[in-house]
Amino acid sequence: MRKIVKENYQEMCSDICQEIIMTIKTKPDALICIAGGTTPLGVMEQLVLELKSKQIDYSNVKFISLDEWVGISKETPGSCLETLDTNLFSKLHLKDEQVIFFDGKAKDLNNECLKMNKELAMFGPIDIIILGIGMNGHIGFNEPGVDVNLDAHIVDLDDTTKQVMGKYFKEQIQLEKGISLGFRQIKAARKIIVMANGEHKKTIVNKVLTSTPDVKIPATILKDVDNCTLIIDKQANGE
Ligand code: F6R
C-alpha cells in the first residue's frame, strides 16, 4: 500500500476522478466499484462533470456494488444504492445493465451473494475500486475479525458501525446486518484506492498505518497489496 497525502479533499477527489477516467479510457468496458457513504461523494461529483464535459464514452462501463445495509434499498435515502444512484448513476443516465447492485431487501440473501459472485466471475475482476475506511477500520462491510477468504457474504454489523450509521439516515433506523463483497474480491481488483479525509479519520488512519496486517483492523489487510493506494488529506494525516 502506497500512501499519498493531498492538500485537501478537493485535490484527493480530483486525483481519484482522473484515475477512474484513465481506467475508462484504457478499457471502455471497465468494471468499477465505488463505496457508498460520505467519503467518495466528491469523487462522484467530479466524475459526472468530467465524463460529460470531456464527452468520454462510458456507455459500456459497468458499476458494481461494494455493499448494502440488509433490510433497505434504493427507496431509503442513505442506503448505499440510493447514495450511488442519486449522486452518480442517475446523473449519468446509465442503462439498467450498467449497474450491478446488492438488493438489501432480497428475501434470499444467500442467493444475493451467489448472484454477485457469479456477476464478478463473469465480468470481473474489478478494474478500479474506490473504498472508504470505517471508524473501526472496516472496508465495505468487512468488519473487524472478518474472514479474509470470503467472497460476497452477509455480515453482523459491528457496534461501531451501528453507532455511526445514524449519520446516513434522516429517520431513526436500526439495522443489524450488511451484505458485502469479500476481501478476496476486493484484493483481486486491478487498482485499489482507499480514501480518508477529515480530522475524525486521523486516529483510524494512524492505526492502519502503524499496525501490521490483522483482521482486527480490516483496512490493514490491504497493506500487503501492491496495487493499493491510500489517499488522504492533511487533516487525516499523522497523529
Ligand atoms: C459504504 C462502505 C463503508 C464506508 C465507510 C466510511 O458503502 O463501504 O465501508 O466506506 O464506513 O464511511 P464514510 O465515507 O461515510 O465515512
CSV table of N, CA and C in Angstrom, one decimal, residues 83-232:
chain,number,residue,atom,x,y,z
A,83,THR,N,-27.5,6.3,-2.4
A,83,THR,CA,-26.4,7.3,-2.5
A,83,THR,C,-25.7,7.3,-3.8
A,84,LEU,N,-25.4,6.1,-4.3
A,84,LEU,CA,-24.7,6.0,-5.6
A,84,LEU,C,-25.7,6.4,-6.8
A,85,ASP,N,-27.0,6.1,-6.6
A,85,ASP,CA,-27.9,6.4,-7.7
A,85,ASP,C,-28.1,7.9,-7.8
A,86,THR,N,-28.3,8.5,-6.6
A,86,THR,CA,-28.6,10.0,-6.6
A,86,THR,C,-27.4,10.8,-7.1
A,87,ASN,N,-26.2,10.4,-6.7
A,87,ASN,CA,-25.0,11.2,-7.0
A,87,ASN,C,-24.2,10.8,-8.2
A,88,LEU,N,-24.5,9.6,-8.7
A,88,LEU,CA,-23.8,9.1,-9.9
A,88,LEU,C,-24.6,8.5,-11.0
A,89,PHE,N,-25.3,7.4,-10.7
A,89,PHE,CA,-25.9,6.6,-11.7
A,89,PHE,C,-27.0,7.4,-12.5
A,90,SER,N,-27.9,8.1,-11.7
A,90,SER,CA,-29.0,8.8,-12.4
A,90,SER,C,-28.5,10.0,-13.1
A,91,LYS,N,-27.4,10.6,-12.6
A,91,LYS,CA,-26.8,11.8,-13.3
A,91,LYS,C,-26.2,11.4,-14.6
A,92,LEU,N,-25.7,10.2,-14.7
A,92,LEU,CA,-25.1,9.7,-15.9
A,92,LEU,C,-26.1,9.0,-16.8
A,93,HIS,N,-27.3,8.9,-16.4
A,93,HIS,CA,-28.4,8.2,-17.1
A,93,HIS,C,-27.9,6.8,-17.6
A,94,LEU,N,-27.4,6.0,-16.7
A,94,LEU,CA,-26.9,4.7,-17.0
A,94,LEU,C,-28.1,3.8,-17.4
A,95,LYS,N,-27.8,2.8,-18.2
A,95,LYS,CA,-28.8,1.8,-18.5
A,95,LYS,C,-28.8,0.8,-17.4
A,96,ASP,N,-29.9,0.1,-17.2
A,96,ASP,CA,-30.0,-0.9,-16.1
A,96,ASP,C,-28.9,-1.9,-16.1
A,97,GLU,N,-28.5,-2.3,-17.2
A,97,GLU,CA,-27.4,-3.4,-17.3
A,97,GLU,C,-26.0,-2.8,-16.9
A,98,GLN,N,-25.9,-1.5,-16.7
A,98,GLN,CA,-24.6,-0.9,-16.3
A,98,GLN,C,-24.5,-0.9,-14.8
A,99,VAL,N,-25.5,-1.3,-14.1
A,99,VAL,CA,-25.5,-1.2,-12.6
A,99,VAL,C,-25.8,-2.6,-12.1
A,100,ILE,N,-24.8,-3.1,-11.3
A,100,ILE,CA,-25.0,-4.5,-10.7
A,100,ILE,C,-24.9,-4.2,-9.2
A,101,PHE,N,-26.1,-4.3,-8.5
A,101,PHE,CA,-26.1,-3.9,-7.1
A,101,PHE,C,-26.7,-4.9,-6.2
A,102,PHE,N,-26.2,-5.0,-5.0
A,102,PHE,CA,-26.9,-5.9,-4.0
A,102,PHE,C,-28.2,-5.3,-3.7
A,103,ASP,N,-29.2,-6.2,-3.6
A,103,ASP,CA,-30.5,-5.8,-3.1
A,103,ASP,C,-30.6,-6.1,-1.6
A,104,GLY,N,-30.5,-5.1,-0.8
A,104,GLY,CA,-30.5,-5.3,0.7
A,104,GLY,C,-31.9,-5.8,1.2
A,105,LYS,N,-32.9,-5.8,0.3
A,105,LYS,CA,-34.2,-6.3,0.7
A,105,LYS,C,-34.5,-7.7,0.1
A,106,ALA,N,-33.5,-8.3,-0.5
A,106,ALA,CA,-33.8,-9.6,-1.1
A,106,ALA,C,-34.2,-10.6,0.0
A,107,LYS,N,-35.2,-11.4,-0.4
A,107,LYS,CA,-35.7,-12.4,0.6
A,107,LYS,C,-34.6,-13.4,0.9
A,108,ASP,N,-33.9,-13.8,-0.2
A,108,ASP,CA,-32.9,-14.9,0.0
A,108,ASP,C,-31.5,-14.2,-0.2
A,109,LEU,N,-31.0,-13.8,1.0
A,109,LEU,CA,-29.7,-13.1,0.9
A,109,LEU,C,-28.5,-13.9,0.5
A,110,ASN,N,-28.6,-15.2,0.8
A,110,ASN,CA,-27.5,-16.1,0.4
A,110,ASN,C,-27.5,-16.1,-1.2
A,111,ASN,N,-28.7,-16.2,-1.7
A,111,ASN,CA,-28.7,-16.2,-3.2
A,111,ASN,C,-28.2,-14.8,-3.8
A,112,GLU,N,-28.5,-13.8,-3.0
A,112,GLU,CA,-28.0,-12.4,-3.4
A,112,GLU,C,-26.4,-12.5,-3.5
A,113,CYS,N,-25.8,-13.1,-2.5
A,113,CYS,CA,-24.4,-13.3,-2.5
A,113,CYS,C,-23.9,-14.1,-3.7
A,114,LEU,N,-24.6,-15.2,-3.9
A,114,LEU,CA,-24.2,-16.1,-5.1
A,114,LEU,C,-24.3,-15.3,-6.4
A,115,LYS,N,-25.4,-14.6,-6.5
A,115,LYS,CA,-25.6,-13.8,-7.7
A,115,LYS,C,-24.4,-12.8,-8.0
A,116,MET,N,-24.0,-12.2,-6.9
A,116,MET,CA,-22.9,-11.2,-7.0
A,116,MET,C,-21.6,-11.9,-7.4
A,117,ASN,N,-21.4,-13.1,-6.7
A,117,ASN,CA,-20.2,-13.8,-7.1
A,117,ASN,C,-20.2,-14.2,-8.5
A,118,LYS,N,-21.4,-14.6,-9.0
A,118,LYS,CA,-21.4,-15.0,-10.5
A,118,LYS,C,-21.2,-13.8,-11.4
A,119,GLU,N,-21.7,-12.7,-11.0
A,119,GLU,CA,-21.5,-11.5,-11.8
A,119,GLU,C,-20.0,-11.1,-11.9
A,120,LEU,N,-19.4,-11.3,-10.7
A,120,LEU,CA,-17.9,-11.0,-10.7
A,120,LEU,C,-17.1,-12.0,-11.5
A,121,ALA,N,-17.6,-13.2,-11.4
A,121,ALA,CA,-16.8,-14.3,-12.2
A,121,ALA,C,-17.0,-14.0,-13.6
A,122,MET,N,-18.1,-13.4,-14.0
A,122,MET,CA,-18.4,-13.2,-15.4
A,122,MET,C,-17.7,-11.9,-15.9
A,123,PHE,N,-17.8,-10.8,-15.2
A,123,PHE,CA,-17.3,-9.5,-15.6
A,123,PHE,C,-16.0,-9.1,-14.9
A,124,GLY,N,-15.7,-9.7,-13.9
A,124,GLY,CA,-14.5,-9.3,-13.1
A,124,GLY,C,-13.2,-9.7,-13.6
A,125,PRO,N,-12.1,-9.4,-13.0
A,125,PRO,CA,-12.1,-8.7,-11.7
A,125,PRO,C,-12.4,-7.2,-11.9
A,126,ILE,N,-12.7,-6.6,-10.8
A,126,ILE,CA,-13.0,-5.1,-10.8
A,126,ILE,C,-11.7,-4.4,-11.3
A,127,ASP,N,-11.9,-3.4,-12.2
A,127,ASP,CA,-10.8,-2.7,-12.8
A,127,ASP,C,-10.3,-1.6,-11.8
A,128,ILE,N,-11.2,-0.9,-11.2
A,128,ILE,CA,-10.8,0.1,-10.2
A,128,ILE,C,-11.9,0.1,-9.1
A,129,ILE,N,-11.4,0.1,-7.8
A,129,ILE,CA,-12.3,0.1,-6.7
A,129,ILE,C,-11.9,1.3,-5.8
A,130,ILE,N,-12.9,2.1,-5.4
A,130,ILE,CA,-12.7,3.2,-4.6
A,130,ILE,C,-13.4,2.9,-3.2
A,131,LEU,N,-12.6,2.9,-2.2
A,131,LEU,CA,-13.0,2.5,-0.9
A,131,LEU,C,-12.9,3.6,0.2
A,132,GLY,N,-13.8,3.6,1.2
A,132,GLY,CA,-13.7,4.4,2.3
A,132,GLY,C,-13.2,3.6,3.5
A,133,ILE,N,-12.9,4.2,4.6
A,133,ILE,CA,-12.5,3.5,5.8
A,133,ILE,C,-13.5,3.8,6.9
A,134,GLY,N,-14.0,2.8,7.5
A,134,GLY,CA,-14.9,3.0,8.7
A,134,GLY,C,-14.2,3.4,9.9
A,135,MET,N,-14.9,3.9,10.9
A,135,MET,CA,-14.2,4.4,12.1
A,135,MET,C,-13.6,3.2,12.9
A,136,ASN,N,-14.0,2.0,12.6
A,136,ASN,CA,-13.4,0.8,13.2
A,136,ASN,C,-12.4,0.1,12.2
A,137,GLY,N,-12.1,0.8,11.1
A,137,GLY,CA,-11.2,0.2,10.1
A,137,GLY,C,-11.9,-0.7,9.1
A,138,HIS,N,-13.2,-0.7,9.1
A,138,HIS,CA,-13.8,-1.7,8.2
A,138,HIS,C,-13.7,-1.2,6.7
A,139,ILE,N,-13.8,-2.1,5.8
A,139,ILE,CA,-13.7,-1.9,4.4
A,139,ILE,C,-14.9,-2.5,3.8
A,140,GLY,N,-15.7,-1.7,3.1
A,140,GLY,CA,-17.1,-2.3,2.7
A,140,GLY,C,-17.7,-2.6,4.1
A,141,PHE,N,-18.4,-3.7,4.1
A,141,PHE,CA,-18.9,-4.2,5.5
A,141,PHE,C,-18.0,-5.3,5.9
A,142,ASN,N,-16.8,-5.3,5.6
A,142,ASN,CA,-15.8,-6.3,6.2
A,142,ASN,C,-15.4,-5.8,7.5
A,143,GLU,N,-16.1,-6.3,8.5
A,143,GLU,CA,-16.0,-5.8,9.9
A,143,GLU,C,-14.8,-6.4,10.6
A,144,PRO,N,-14.3,-5.8,11.7
A,144,PRO,CA,-13.2,-6.4,12.5
A,144,PRO,C,-13.4,-7.9,12.8
A,145,GLY,N,-12.4,-8.7,12.5
A,145,GLY,CA,-12.5,-10.2,12.7
A,145,GLY,C,-12.9,-10.9,11.5
A,146,VAL,N,-13.1,-10.2,10.4
A,146,VAL,CA,-13.6,-10.9,9.2
A,146,VAL,C,-12.7,-12.0,8.7
A,147,ASP,N,-13.3,-13.0,8.0
A,147,ASP,CA,-12.5,-14.0,7.3
A,147,ASP,C,-12.1,-13.4,6.0
A,148,VAL,N,-10.8,-13.2,5.7
A,148,VAL,CA,-10.3,-12.6,4.5
A,148,VAL,C,-10.5,-13.4,3.3
A,149,ASN,N,-10.9,-14.7,3.5
A,149,ASN,CA,-11.0,-15.6,2.3
A,149,ASN,C,-12.4,-15.6,1.7
A,150,LEU,N,-13.3,-14.8,2.3
A,150,LEU,CA,-14.7,-14.8,1.9
A,150,LEU,C,-14.9,-14.0,0.5
A,151,ASP,N,-15.9,-14.5,-0.2
A,151,ASP,CA,-16.4,-13.7,-1.3
A,151,ASP,C,-17.6,-12.9,-0.7
A,152,ALA,N,-18.6,-12.6,-1.6
A,152,ALA,CA,-19.7,-11.9,-1.1
A,152,ALA,C,-20.3,-12.6,0.1
A,153,HIS,N,-20.7,-11.9,1.2
A,153,HIS,CA,-21.2,-12.5,2.4
A,153,HIS,C,-22.1,-11.6,3.2
A,154,ILE,N,-22.8,-12.2,4.1
A,154,ILE,CA,-23.7,-11.4,5.0
A,154,ILE,C,-23.0,-11.2,6.3
A,155,VAL,N,-23.2,-10.1,6.9
A,155,VAL,CA,-22.3,-9.6,8.0
A,155,VAL,C,-23.2,-9.2,9.2
A,156,ASP,N,-22.8,-9.5,10.4
A,156,ASP,CA,-23.4,-8.9,11.6
A,156,ASP,C,-22.6,-7.6,11.7
A,157,LEU,N,-23.3,-6.5,11.7
A,157,LEU,CA,-22.7,-5.2,11.8
A,157,LEU,C,-22.0,-5.0,13.2
A,158,ASP,N,-20.8,-4.5,13.2
A,158,ASP,CA,-20.0,-4.2,14.4
A,158,ASP,C,-20.7,-3.0,15.1
A,159,ASP,N,-20.5,-3.0,16.5
A,159,ASP,CA,-21.1,-2.0,17.3
A,159,ASP,C,-20.8,-0.6,16.8
A,160,THR,N,-19.5,-0.3,16.4
A,160,THR,CA,-19.1,1.0,15.9
A,160,THR,C,-19.9,1.4,14.7
A,161,THR,N,-20.1,0.4,13.8
A,161,THR,CA,-20.9,0.7,12.6
A,161,THR,C,-22.3,1.1,12.9
A,162,LYS,N,-22.9,0.3,13.9
A,162,LYS,CA,-24.3,0.6,14.3
A,162,LYS,C,-24.4,2.0,14.9
A,163,GLN,N,-23.3,2.4,15.6
A,163,GLN,CA,-23.4,3.8,16.2
A,163,GLN,C,-23.3,4.9,15.2
A,164,VAL,N,-22.4,4.6,14.2
A,164,VAL,CA,-22.1,5.6,13.2
A,164,VAL,C,-23.3,5.7,12.2
A,165,MET,N,-24.0,4.7,12.0
A,165,MET,CA,-25.0,4.6,10.9
A,165,MET,C,-26.0,5.7,10.9
A,166,GLY,N,-26.3,6.3,12.1
A,166,GLY,CA,-27.3,7.4,12.2
A,166,GLY,C,-27.0,8.5,11.3
A,167,LYS,N,-25.7,8.8,10.9
A,167,LYS,CA,-25.4,9.9,10.1
A,167,LYS,C,-25.9,9.8,8.7
A,168,TYR,N,-26.2,8.6,8.3
A,168,TYR,CA,-26.7,8.4,6.9
A,168,TYR,C,-28.2,8.6,6.7
A,169,PHE,N,-28.9,8.4,7.8
A,169,PHE,CA,-30.4,8.3,7.6
A,169,PHE,C,-31.1,9.5,8.3
A,170,LYS,N,-32.2,10.0,7.6
A,170,LYS,CA,-33.0,11.1,8.2
A,170,LYS,C,-33.8,10.5,9.3
A,171,GLU,N,-34.4,9.4,9.1
A,171,GLU,CA,-35.2,8.8,10.1
A,171,GLU,C,-34.4,7.9,11.0
A,172,GLN,N,-34.9,7.7,12.2
A,172,GLN,CA,-34.2,6.8,13.1
A,172,GLN,C,-34.4,5.3,12.6
A,173,ILE,N,-33.3,4.6,12.4
A,173,ILE,CA,-33.4,3.3,11.8
A,173,ILE,C,-32.3,2.5,12.4
A,174,GLN,N,-32.7,1.3,12.8
A,174,GLN,CA,-31.7,0.4,13.4
A,174,GLN,C,-31.5,-0.8,12.6
A,175,LEU,N,-30.3,-1.0,12.0
A,175,LEU,CA,-30.0,-2.1,11.2
A,175,LEU,C,-29.0,-3.0,11.8
A,176,GLU,N,-29.1,-4.3,11.6
A,176,GLU,CA,-28.2,-5.2,12.3
A,176,GLU,C,-27.2,-5.9,11.4
A,177,LYS,N,-27.6,-6.0,10.1
A,177,LYS,CA,-26.8,-6.8,9.2
A,177,LYS,C,-26.4,-6.0,7.9
A,178,GLY,N,-25.4,-6.4,7.3
A,178,GLY,CA,-25.0,-5.9,6.0
A,178,GLY,C,-24.7,-7.0,5.0
A,179,ILE,N,-24.5,-6.6,3.8
A,179,ILE,CA,-24.1,-7.6,2.7
A,179,ILE,C,-23.0,-6.9,2.0
A,180,SER,N,-21.9,-7.7,1.8
A,180,SER,CA,-20.7,-7.0,1.3
A,180,SER,C,-19.9,-7.9,0.4
A,181,LEU,N,-19.2,-7.3,-0.6
A,181,LEU,CA,-18.1,-8.1,-1.3
A,181,LEU,C,-17.1,-8.5,-0.2
A,182,GLY,N,-16.4,-9.6,-0.4
A,182,GLY,CA,-15.4,-10.0,0.5
A,182,GLY,C,-14.0,-9.5,0.1
A,183,PHE,N,-13.1,-9.7,1.0
A,183,PHE,CA,-11.7,-9.3,0.7
A,183,PHE,C,-11.1,-10.0,-0.5
A,184,ARG,N,-11.5,-11.3,-0.7
A,184,ARG,CA,-10.9,-11.9,-1.9
A,184,ARG,C,-11.2,-11.2,-3.2
A,185,GLN,N,-12.5,-10.7,-3.2
A,185,GLN,CA,-12.9,-10.0,-4.4
A,185,GLN,C,-12.3,-8.6,-4.5
A,186,ILE,N,-12.2,-8.0,-3.3
A,186,ILE,CA,-11.6,-6.6,-3.3
A,186,ILE,C,-10.1,-6.6,-3.6
A,187,LYS,N,-9.4,-7.6,-3.0
A,187,LYS,CA,-8.0,-7.7,-3.3
A,187,LYS,C,-7.7,-8.1,-4.7
A,188,ALA,N,-8.6,-8.7,-5.4
A,188,ALA,CA,-8.4,-9.1,-6.8
A,188,ALA,C,-8.5,-7.9,-7.8
A,189,ALA,N,-9.0,-6.8,-7.3
A,189,ALA,CA,-9.2,-5.6,-8.2
A,189,ALA,C,-7.9,-5.2,-8.8
A,190,ARG,N,-7.9,-4.7,-10.0
A,190,ARG,CA,-6.7,-4.3,-10.7
A,190,ARG,C,-6.1,-3.1,-10.0
A,191,LYS,N,-6.9,-2.2,-9.6
A,191,LYS,CA,-6.4,-1.0,-8.9
A,191,LYS,C,-7.3,-0.7,-7.7
A,192,ILE,N,-6.7,-0.5,-6.5
A,192,ILE,CA,-7.5,-0.3,-5.3
A,192,ILE,C,-7.1,1.1,-4.7
A,193,ILE,N,-8.1,1.9,-4.5
A,193,ILE,CA,-7.8,3.2,-3.9
A,193,ILE,C,-8.6,3.3,-2.6
A,194,VAL,N,-7.9,3.5,-1.5
A,194,VAL,CA,-8.6,3.7,-0.2
A,194,VAL,C,-8.5,5.2,0.1
A,195,MET,N,-9.6,5.8,0.4
A,195,MET,CA,-9.6,7.3,0.7
A,195,MET,C,-10.1,7.6,2.1
A,196,ALA,N,-9.5,8.6,2.7
A,196,ALA,CA,-10.0,9.0,4.0
A,196,ALA,C,-9.7,10.5,4.1
A,197,ASN,N,-10.6,11.3,4.6
A,197,ASN,CA,-10.4,12.7,4.8
A,197,ASN,C,-11.0,13.2,6.1
A,198,GLY,N,-10.4,14.3,6.6
A,198,GLY,CA,-11.0,14.9,7.8
A,198,GLY,C,-10.3,14.4,9.1
A,199,GLU,N,-10.4,15.4,10.0
A,199,GLU,CA,-9.8,15.2,11.4
A,199,GLU,C,-10.4,13.9,12.0
A,200,HIS,N,-11.7,13.6,11.8
A,200,HIS,CA,-12.3,12.5,12.5
A,200,HIS,C,-11.7,11.1,12.0
A,201,LYS,N,-11.0,11.1,10.9
A,201,LYS,CA,-10.5,9.8,10.4
A,201,LYS,C,-9.0,9.7,10.8
A,202,LYS,N,-8.4,10.7,11.5
A,202,LYS,CA,-7.0,10.7,11.8
A,202,LYS,C,-6.6,9.5,12.6
A,203,THR,N,-7.4,9.2,13.7
A,203,THR,CA,-7.0,8.1,14.6
A,203,THR,C,-7.0,6.8,13.9
A,204,ILE,N,-8.1,6.5,13.1
A,204,ILE,CA,-8.1,5.2,12.5
A,204,ILE,C,-7.1,5.1,11.3
A,205,VAL,N,-6.8,6.2,10.6
A,205,VAL,CA,-5.8,6.2,9.6
A,205,VAL,C,-4.5,5.9,10.2
A,206,ASN,N,-4.2,6.5,11.3
A,206,ASN,CA,-2.9,6.3,12.0
A,206,ASN,C,-2.8,4.8,12.5
A,207,LYS,N,-3.9,4.3,13.0
A,207,LYS,CA,-3.9,2.9,13.4
A,207,LYS,C,-3.6,1.9,12.2
A,208,VAL,N,-4.2,2.2,11.1
A,208,VAL,CA,-4.0,1.4,9.9
A,208,VAL,C,-2.5,1.5,9.5
A,209,LEU,N,-2.0,2.7,9.5
A,209,LEU,CA,-0.6,2.9,9.0
A,209,LEU,C,0.5,2.3,10.0
A,210,THR,N,0.1,2.2,11.3
A,210,THR,CA,1.2,1.8,12.2
A,210,THR,C,1.0,0.3,12.6
A,211,SER,N,-0.1,-0.3,12.2
A,211,SER,CA,-0.3,-1.8,12.6
A,211,SER,C,0.1,-2.7,11.5
A,212,THR,N,0.5,-3.9,11.9
A,212,THR,CA,0.8,-4.9,10.9
A,212,THR,C,-0.6,-5.5,10.5
A,213,PRO,N,-0.7,-6.1,9.3
A,213,PRO,CA,-2.0,-6.6,8.8
A,213,PRO,C,-2.6,-7.5,9.8
A,214,ASP,N,-3.8,-7.2,10.2
A,214,ASP,CA,-4.6,-8.0,11.1
A,214,ASP,C,-6.1,-7.8,10.9
A,215,VAL,N,-6.8,-8.8,11.0
A,215,VAL,CA,-8.3,-8.7,10.7
A,215,VAL,C,-9.0,-7.8,11.8
A,216,LYS,N,-8.3,-7.6,12.9
A,216,LYS,CA,-8.9,-6.7,13.9
A,216,LYS,C,-9.1,-5.3,13.3
A,217,ILE,N,-8.2,-4.9,12.4
A,217,ILE,CA,-8.4,-3.6,11.7
A,217,ILE,C,-8.4,-3.9,10.2
A,218,PRO,N,-9.6,-4.2,9.7
A,218,PRO,CA,-9.7,-4.8,8.4
A,218,PRO,C,-8.9,-4.0,7.3
A,219,ALA,N,-8.8,-2.7,7.3
A,219,ALA,CA,-8.1,-2.0,6.3
A,219,ALA,C,-6.6,-2.4,6.2
A,220,THR,N,-6.1,-2.9,7.3
A,220,THR,CA,-4.6,-3.2,7.3
A,220,THR,C,-4.4,-4.4,6.4
A,221,ILE,N,-5.4,-5.2,6.1
A,221,ILE,CA,-5.3,-6.3,5.2
A,221,ILE,C,-4.8,-5.9,3.8
A,222,LEU,N,-5.1,-4.6,3.5
A,222,LEU,CA,-4.7,-4.1,2.2
A,222,LEU,C,-3.3,-3.6,2.1
A,223,LYS,N,-2.6,-3.6,3.3
A,223,LYS,CA,-1.3,-3.0,3.4
A,223,LYS,C,-0.3,-3.8,2.5
A,224,ASP,N,-0.5,-5.1,2.4
A,224,ASP,CA,0.4,-6.0,1.7
A,224,ASP,C,0.1,-6.0,0.2
A,225,VAL,N,-0.9,-5.3,-0.2
A,225,VAL,CA,-1.4,-5.3,-1.6
A,225,VAL,C,-0.7,-4.2,-2.4
A,226,ASP,N,0.1,-4.7,-3.5
A,226,ASP,CA,0.9,-3.8,-4.2
A,226,ASP,C,0.1,-2.7,-5.0
A,227,ASN,N,-1.0,-3.1,-5.6
A,227,ASN,CA,-1.7,-2.1,-6.4
A,227,ASN,C,-2.7,-1.3,-5.6
A,228,CYS,N,-2.4,-1.1,-4.3
A,228,CYS,CA,-3.4,-0.4,-3.4
A,228,CYS,C,-2.7,0.9,-3.0
A,229,THR,N,-3.5,2.0,-3.1
A,229,THR,CA,-3.0,3.3,-2.7
A,229,THR,C,-4.0,3.9,-1.7
A,230,LEU,N,-3.4,4.4,-0.6
A,230,LEU,CA,-4.2,5.1,0.4
A,230,LEU,C,-4.0,6.6,0.1
A,231,ILE,N,-5.1,7.3,-0.2
A,231,ILE,CA,-5.1,8.7,-0.5
A,231,ILE,C,-5.8,9.5,0.6
A,232,ILE,N,-5.1,10.3,1.3
A,232,ILE,CA,-5.7,11.0,2.5
A,232,ILE,C,-5.5,12.5,2.3
